[in-house]
Short mmCIF file of C-alpha atoms in Angstrom, two decimals:
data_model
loop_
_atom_site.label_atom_id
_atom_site.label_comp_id
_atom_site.label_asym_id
_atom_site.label_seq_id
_atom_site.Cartn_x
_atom_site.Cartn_y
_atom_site.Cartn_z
CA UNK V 642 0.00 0.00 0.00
CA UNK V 643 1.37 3.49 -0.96
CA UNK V 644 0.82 6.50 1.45
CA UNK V 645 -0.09 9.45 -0.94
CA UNK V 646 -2.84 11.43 1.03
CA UNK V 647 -5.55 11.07 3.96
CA UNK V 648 -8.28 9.44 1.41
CA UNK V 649 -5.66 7.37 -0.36
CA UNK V 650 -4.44 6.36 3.14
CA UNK V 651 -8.13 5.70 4.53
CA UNK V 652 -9.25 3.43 1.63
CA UNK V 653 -6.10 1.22 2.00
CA UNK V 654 -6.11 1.29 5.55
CA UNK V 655 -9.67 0.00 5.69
CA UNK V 656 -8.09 -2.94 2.85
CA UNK V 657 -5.91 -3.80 5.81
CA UNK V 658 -8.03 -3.82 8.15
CA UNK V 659 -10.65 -5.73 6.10
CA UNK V 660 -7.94 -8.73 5.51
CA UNK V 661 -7.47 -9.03 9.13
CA UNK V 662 -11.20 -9.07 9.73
CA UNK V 663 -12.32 -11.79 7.46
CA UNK V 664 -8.23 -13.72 7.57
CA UNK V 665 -6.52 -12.83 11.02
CA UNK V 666 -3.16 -12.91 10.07
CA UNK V 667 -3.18 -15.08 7.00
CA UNK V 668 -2.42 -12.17 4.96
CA UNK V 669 0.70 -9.77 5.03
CA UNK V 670 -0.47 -6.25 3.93
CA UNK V 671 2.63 -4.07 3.73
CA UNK V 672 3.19 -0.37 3.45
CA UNK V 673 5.13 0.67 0.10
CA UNK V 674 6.53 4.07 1.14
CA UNK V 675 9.87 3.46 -1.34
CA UNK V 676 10.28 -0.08 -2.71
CA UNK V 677 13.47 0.41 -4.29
CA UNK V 678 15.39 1.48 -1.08
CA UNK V 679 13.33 -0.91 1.48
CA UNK V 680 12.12 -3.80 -0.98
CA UNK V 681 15.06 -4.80 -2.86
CA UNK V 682 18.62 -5.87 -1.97
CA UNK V 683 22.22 -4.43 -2.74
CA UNK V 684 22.70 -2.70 -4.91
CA UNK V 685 19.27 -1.99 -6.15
CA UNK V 686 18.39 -0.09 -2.67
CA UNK V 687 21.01 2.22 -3.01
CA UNK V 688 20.01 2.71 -7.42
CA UNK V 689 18.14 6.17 -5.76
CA UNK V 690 21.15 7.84 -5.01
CA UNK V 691 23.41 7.01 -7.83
CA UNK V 692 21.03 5.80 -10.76
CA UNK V 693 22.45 8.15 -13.60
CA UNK V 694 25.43 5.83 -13.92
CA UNK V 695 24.19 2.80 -12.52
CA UNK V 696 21.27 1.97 -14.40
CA UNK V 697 21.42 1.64 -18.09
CA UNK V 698 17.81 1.08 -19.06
CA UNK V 699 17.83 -1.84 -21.35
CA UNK V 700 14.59 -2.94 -23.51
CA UNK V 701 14.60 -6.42 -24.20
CA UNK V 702 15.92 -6.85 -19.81
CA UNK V 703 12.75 -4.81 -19.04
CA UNK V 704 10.98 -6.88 -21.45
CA UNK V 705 11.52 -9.96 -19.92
CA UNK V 706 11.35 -8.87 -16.38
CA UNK V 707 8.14 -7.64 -16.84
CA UNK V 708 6.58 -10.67 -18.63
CA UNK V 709 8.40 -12.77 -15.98
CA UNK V 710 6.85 -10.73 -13.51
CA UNK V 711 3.25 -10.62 -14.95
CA UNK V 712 3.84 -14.65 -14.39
CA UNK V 713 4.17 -14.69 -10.56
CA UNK V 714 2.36 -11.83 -9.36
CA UNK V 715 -1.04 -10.37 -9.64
CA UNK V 716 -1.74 -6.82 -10.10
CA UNK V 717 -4.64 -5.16 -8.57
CA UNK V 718 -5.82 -1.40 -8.87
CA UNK V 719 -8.46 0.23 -6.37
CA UNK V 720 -9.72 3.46 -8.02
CA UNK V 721 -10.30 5.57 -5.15
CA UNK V 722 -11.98 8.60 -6.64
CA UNK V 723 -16.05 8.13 -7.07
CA UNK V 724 -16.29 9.69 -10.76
CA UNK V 725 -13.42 10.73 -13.35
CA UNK V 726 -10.05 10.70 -12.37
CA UNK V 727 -6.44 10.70 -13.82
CA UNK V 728 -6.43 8.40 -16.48
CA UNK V 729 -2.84 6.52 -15.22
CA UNK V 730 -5.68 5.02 -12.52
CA UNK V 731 -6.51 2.80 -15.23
CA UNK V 732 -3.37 0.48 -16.56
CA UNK V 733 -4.45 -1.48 -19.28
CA UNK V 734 -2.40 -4.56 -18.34
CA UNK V 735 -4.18 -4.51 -14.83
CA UNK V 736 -5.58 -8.10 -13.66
CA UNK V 737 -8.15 -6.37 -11.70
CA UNK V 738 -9.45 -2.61 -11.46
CA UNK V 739 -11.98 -1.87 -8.47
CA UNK V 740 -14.11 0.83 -9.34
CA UNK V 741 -16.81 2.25 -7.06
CA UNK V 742 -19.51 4.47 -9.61
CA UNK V 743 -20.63 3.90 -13.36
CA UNK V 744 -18.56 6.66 -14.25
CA UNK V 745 -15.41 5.33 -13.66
CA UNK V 746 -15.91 2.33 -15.22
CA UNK V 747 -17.08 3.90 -18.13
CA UNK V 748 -13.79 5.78 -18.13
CA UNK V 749 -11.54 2.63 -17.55
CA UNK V 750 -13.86 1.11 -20.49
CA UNK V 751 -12.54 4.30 -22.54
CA UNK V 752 -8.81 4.04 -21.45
CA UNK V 753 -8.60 0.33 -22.64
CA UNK V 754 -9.61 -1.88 -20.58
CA UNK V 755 -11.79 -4.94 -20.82
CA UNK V 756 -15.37 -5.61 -18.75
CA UNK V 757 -13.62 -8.86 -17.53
CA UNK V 758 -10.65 -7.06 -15.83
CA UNK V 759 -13.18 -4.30 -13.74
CA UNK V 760 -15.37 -4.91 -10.52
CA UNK V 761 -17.51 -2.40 -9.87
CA UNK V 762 -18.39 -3.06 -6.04
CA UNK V 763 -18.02 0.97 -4.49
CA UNK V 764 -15.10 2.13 -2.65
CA UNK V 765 -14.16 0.50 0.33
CA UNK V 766 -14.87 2.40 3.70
CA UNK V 767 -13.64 1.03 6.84
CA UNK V 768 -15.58 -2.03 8.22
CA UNK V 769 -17.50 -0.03 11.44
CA UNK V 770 -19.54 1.40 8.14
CA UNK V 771 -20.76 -2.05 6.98
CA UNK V 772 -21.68 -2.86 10.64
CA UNK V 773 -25.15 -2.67 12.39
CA UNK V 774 -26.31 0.06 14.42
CA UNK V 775 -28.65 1.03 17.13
CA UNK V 776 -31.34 3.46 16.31
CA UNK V 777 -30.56 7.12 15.83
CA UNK V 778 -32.72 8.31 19.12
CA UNK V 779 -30.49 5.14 21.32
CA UNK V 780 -27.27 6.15 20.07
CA UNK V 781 -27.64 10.02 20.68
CA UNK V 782 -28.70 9.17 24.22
CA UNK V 783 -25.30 7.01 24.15
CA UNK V 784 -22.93 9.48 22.91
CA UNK V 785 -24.57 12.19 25.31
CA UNK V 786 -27.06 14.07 23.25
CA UNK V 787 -30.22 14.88 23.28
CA UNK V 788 -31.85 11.82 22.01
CA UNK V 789 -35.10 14.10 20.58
CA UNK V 790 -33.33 16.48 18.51
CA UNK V 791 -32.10 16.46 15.27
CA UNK V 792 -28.69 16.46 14.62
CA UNK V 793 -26.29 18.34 12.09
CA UNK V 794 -22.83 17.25 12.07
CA UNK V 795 -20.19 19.53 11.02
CA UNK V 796 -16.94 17.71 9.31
CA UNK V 797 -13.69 19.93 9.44
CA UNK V 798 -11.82 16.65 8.30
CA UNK V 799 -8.60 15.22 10.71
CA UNK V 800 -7.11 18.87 10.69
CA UNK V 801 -10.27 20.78 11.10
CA UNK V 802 -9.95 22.41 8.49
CA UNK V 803 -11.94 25.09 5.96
CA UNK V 804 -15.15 27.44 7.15
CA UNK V 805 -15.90 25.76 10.36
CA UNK V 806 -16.09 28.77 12.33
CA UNK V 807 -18.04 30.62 9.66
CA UNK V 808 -20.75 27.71 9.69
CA UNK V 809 -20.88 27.30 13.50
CA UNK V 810 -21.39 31.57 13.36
CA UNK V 811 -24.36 30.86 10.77
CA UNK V 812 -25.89 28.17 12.07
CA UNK V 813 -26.28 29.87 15.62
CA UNK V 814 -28.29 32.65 14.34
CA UNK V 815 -30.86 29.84 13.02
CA UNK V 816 -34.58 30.56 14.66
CA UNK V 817 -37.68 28.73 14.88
CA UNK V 818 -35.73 25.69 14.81
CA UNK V 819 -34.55 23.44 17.71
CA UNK V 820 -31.71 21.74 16.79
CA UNK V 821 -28.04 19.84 18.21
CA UNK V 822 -24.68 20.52 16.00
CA UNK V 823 -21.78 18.04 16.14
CA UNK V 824 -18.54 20.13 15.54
CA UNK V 825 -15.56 18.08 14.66
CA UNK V 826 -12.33 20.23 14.92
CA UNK V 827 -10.39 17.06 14.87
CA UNK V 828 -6.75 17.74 15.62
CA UNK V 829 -6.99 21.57 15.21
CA UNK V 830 -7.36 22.00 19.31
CA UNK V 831 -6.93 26.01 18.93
CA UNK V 832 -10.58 25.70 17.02
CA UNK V 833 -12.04 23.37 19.74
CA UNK V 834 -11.13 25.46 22.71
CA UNK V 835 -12.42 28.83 20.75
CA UNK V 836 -16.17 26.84 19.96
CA UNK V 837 -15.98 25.78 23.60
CA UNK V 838 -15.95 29.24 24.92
CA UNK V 839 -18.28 30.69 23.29
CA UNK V 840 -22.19 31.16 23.91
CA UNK V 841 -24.55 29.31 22.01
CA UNK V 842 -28.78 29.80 21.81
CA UNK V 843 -30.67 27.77 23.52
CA UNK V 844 -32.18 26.64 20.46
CA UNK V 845 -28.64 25.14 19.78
CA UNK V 846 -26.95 22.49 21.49
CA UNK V 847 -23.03 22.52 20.50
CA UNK V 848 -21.44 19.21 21.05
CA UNK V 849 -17.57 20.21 20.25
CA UNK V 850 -15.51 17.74 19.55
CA UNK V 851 -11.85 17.22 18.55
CA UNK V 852 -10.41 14.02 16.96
CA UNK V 853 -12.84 11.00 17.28
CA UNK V 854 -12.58 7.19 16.75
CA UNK V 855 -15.86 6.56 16.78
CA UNK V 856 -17.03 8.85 13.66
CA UNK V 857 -19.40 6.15 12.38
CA UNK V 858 -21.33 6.23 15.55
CA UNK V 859 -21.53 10.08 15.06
CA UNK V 860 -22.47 9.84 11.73
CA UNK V 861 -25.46 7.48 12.18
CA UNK V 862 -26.56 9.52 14.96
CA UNK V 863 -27.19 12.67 12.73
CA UNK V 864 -29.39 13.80 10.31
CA UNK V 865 -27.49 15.39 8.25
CA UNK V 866 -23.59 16.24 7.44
CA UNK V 867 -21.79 19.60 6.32
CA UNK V 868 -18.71 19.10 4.37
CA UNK V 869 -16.45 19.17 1.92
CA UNK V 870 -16.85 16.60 -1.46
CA UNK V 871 -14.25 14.30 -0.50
CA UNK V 872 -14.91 10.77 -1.88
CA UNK V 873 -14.41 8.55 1.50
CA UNK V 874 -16.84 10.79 3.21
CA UNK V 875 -19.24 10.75 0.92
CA UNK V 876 -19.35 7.08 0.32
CA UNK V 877 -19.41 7.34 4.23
CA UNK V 878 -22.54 9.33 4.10
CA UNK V 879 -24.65 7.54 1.56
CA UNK V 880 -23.84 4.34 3.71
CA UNK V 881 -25.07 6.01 6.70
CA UNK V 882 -28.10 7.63 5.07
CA UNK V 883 -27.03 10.81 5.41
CA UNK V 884 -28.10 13.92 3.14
CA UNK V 885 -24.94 16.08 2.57
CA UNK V 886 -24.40 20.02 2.32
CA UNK V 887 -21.10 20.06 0.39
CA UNK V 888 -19.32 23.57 1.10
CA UNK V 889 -16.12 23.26 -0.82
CA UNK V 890 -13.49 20.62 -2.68
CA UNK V 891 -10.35 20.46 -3.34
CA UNK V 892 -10.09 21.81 -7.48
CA UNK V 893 -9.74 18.95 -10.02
CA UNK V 894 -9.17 16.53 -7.54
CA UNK V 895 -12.85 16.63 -5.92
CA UNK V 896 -14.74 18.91 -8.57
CA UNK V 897 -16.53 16.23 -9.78
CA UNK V 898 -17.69 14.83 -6.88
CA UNK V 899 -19.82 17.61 -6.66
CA UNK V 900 -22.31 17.02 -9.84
CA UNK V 901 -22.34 13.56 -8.07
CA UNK V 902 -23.91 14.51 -5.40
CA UNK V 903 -26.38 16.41 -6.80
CA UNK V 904 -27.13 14.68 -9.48
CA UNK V 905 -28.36 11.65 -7.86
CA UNK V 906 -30.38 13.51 -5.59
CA UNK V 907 -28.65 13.10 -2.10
CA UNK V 908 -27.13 16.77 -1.38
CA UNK V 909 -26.74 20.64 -2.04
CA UNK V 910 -24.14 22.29 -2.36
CA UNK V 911 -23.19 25.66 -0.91
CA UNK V 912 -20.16 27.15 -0.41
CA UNK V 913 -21.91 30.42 1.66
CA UNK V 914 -22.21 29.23 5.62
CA UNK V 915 -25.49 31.67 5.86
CA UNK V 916 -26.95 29.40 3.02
CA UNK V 917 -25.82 26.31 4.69
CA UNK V 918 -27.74 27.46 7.59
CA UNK V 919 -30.95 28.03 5.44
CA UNK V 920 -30.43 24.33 4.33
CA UNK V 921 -30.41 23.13 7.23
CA UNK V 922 -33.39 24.81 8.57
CA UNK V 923 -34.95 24.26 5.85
CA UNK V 924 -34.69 20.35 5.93
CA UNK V 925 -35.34 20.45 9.78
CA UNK V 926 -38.74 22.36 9.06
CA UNK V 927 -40.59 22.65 6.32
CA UNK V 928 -38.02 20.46 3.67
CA UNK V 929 -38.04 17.67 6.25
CA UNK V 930 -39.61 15.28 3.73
CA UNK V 931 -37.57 16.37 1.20
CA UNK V 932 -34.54 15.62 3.89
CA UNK V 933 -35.81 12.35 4.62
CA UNK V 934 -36.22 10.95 0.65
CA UNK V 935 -32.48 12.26 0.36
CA UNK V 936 -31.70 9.91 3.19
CA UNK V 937 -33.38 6.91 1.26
CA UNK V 938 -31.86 7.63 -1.49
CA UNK V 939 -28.20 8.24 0.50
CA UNK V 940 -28.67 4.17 1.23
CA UNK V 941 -29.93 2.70 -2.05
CA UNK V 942 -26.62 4.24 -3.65
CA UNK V 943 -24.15 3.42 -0.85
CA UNK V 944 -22.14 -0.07 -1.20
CA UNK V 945 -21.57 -1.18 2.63
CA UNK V 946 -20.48 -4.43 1.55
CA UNK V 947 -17.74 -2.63 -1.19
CA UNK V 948 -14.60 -3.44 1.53
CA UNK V 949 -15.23 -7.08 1.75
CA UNK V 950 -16.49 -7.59 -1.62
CA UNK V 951 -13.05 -6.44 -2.95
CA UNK V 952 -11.01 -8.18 -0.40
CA UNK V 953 -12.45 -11.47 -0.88
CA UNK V 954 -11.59 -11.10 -4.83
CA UNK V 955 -7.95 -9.96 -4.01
CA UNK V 956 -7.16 -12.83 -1.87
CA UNK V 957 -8.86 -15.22 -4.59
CA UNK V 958 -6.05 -13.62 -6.37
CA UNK V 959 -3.22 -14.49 -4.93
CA UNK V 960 -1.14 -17.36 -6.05
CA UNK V 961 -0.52 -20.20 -3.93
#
């Protein structure tokens, strides 16, 4: 597995941790930070530092090496982006590419690749997704909320980042409307200690949190999310049932998470925190069935059994 970025990272994390759920320790799932120093003997692990003399690159060696290679080991790609992506995602030599929308198979279909090599089974989200829950109302009371009241939950990702402030400012001045917000600042503790001092409405429980382990319980507990259109969270929220108020992405990279979203019916977008607020009242008042067909919706596109789906097929892969 290669570390290249907190939703890279989370979808092969929760591959790990789905091989030791369903095989204990049959499987060894290793961490690829730089195979040629760490995965390969003298003198390939020292080719980084003095490859412009070393290595002579040589076409009919590759050659070989590769189809000796393609002999002994499989090669597996999981496409962790929901719609299109780069196009070196898709390797038309691949044995098997994991794809988690329409879209991108369509788009591995258009860089080359056959319907036998792609799965189309979601993207995998850590196994507490796929597991059963209590009902919203019982686990509110258990996290120490108000089991009666709706909850928003407020996503400022592991380094509480973007408009949190803003949006906890906006949604404060909501009226009319009893409501509880979930705030995670997750490491950013300078955030969490500024929310915590200030006064709220009464209208307006604040539950201000920083990092949490136990997001999935949060996130079956609310009603709806605020956040920005990264990929794990929104195949965390469609899992969950959860209607989403994207309020930014990260350009290129997220953009077209967006039109997913919307498209299929389960969220707004709005990058404004005073017309995030006016969402959310809305959907708490007089939108609240509109809310709640958004939430059936989240579920009949989310793929809670994506994780184990693909990591029973990889270890069917493996060679004896």
């Amino acid at each position: 597995m290669s570390d290249t970025g907190g939703g890279h990272r989370a979808s092969a994390q929760a591959l790990q941790a789905g091989f030791e759920e369903l095989f204990g320790d049959k499987y060894e799932v290793r961490h690829v930070l730089d195979i040629w120093t760490h995965y390969t003997p003298w003198p390939c692990n020292q080719a980084p530092k003095g490859y412009s003399f070393l290595i002579v690159p040589l076409r009919v060696l590759r050659q070989r090496i590769r189809n000796g290679l393609q002999k002994a080991i499989q090669f597996a790609t999981v496409v962790t982006d929901l719609t299109h992506c780069h196009n070196t995602w898709y390797y038309h030599r691949v044995d098997r590419c994991f794809v988690a929308t329409e879209a991108s198979k369509r788009q591995a279909l258009q860089m080359g690749l056959q319907e036998e090599q792609i799965r189309l089974y979601g993207l995998p989200i850590r196994p507490a997704f796929s597991r059963k829950y209590p009902k919203k109302e019982v686990l509110r009371q258990q996290l120490g909320m108000d089991p009666d009241k709706p909850v928003v939950l407020l996503v400022g990702g592991g380094e509480g980042m973007g408009p949190v402030e803003a949006t906890v400012d906006a949604l404060s001045k909501i009226v009319d409307c009893d409501f509880q917000t979930v705030v995670v600042c997750g490491r950013n503790r300078k955030l969490q200690g500024k929310l915590n001092k200030r006064a709220y409405p009464p209208n307006m429980i604040p539950h201000i949190m920083g990092f949490v382990n136990n997001m999935p319980e949060y996130m079956f507990a609310s009603d709806i999310i605020i956040t920005k259109a990264g990929p794990g969270t929104i195949s965390e929220a469609l899992i969950c049932g959860l209607p989403m108020i994207l309020n930014g992405y990260i350009p290129c990279q997220e953009e077209a998470n967006v039109p997913y979203v919307l498209e299929n019916g389960v969220g707004v977008f709005e990058r404004k925190p005073a017309l995030v607020a006016a969402t959310v009242k809305s959907w708490f008042t007089d939108k609240a069935s509109e809310r709640q067909a958004m939430a059936a919706r989240c579920k009949a596109l989310g793929h809670p059994a994506a994780l184990f789906n693909i990591v029973r097929e990889l270890a069917q892969m493996v060679v004896p």
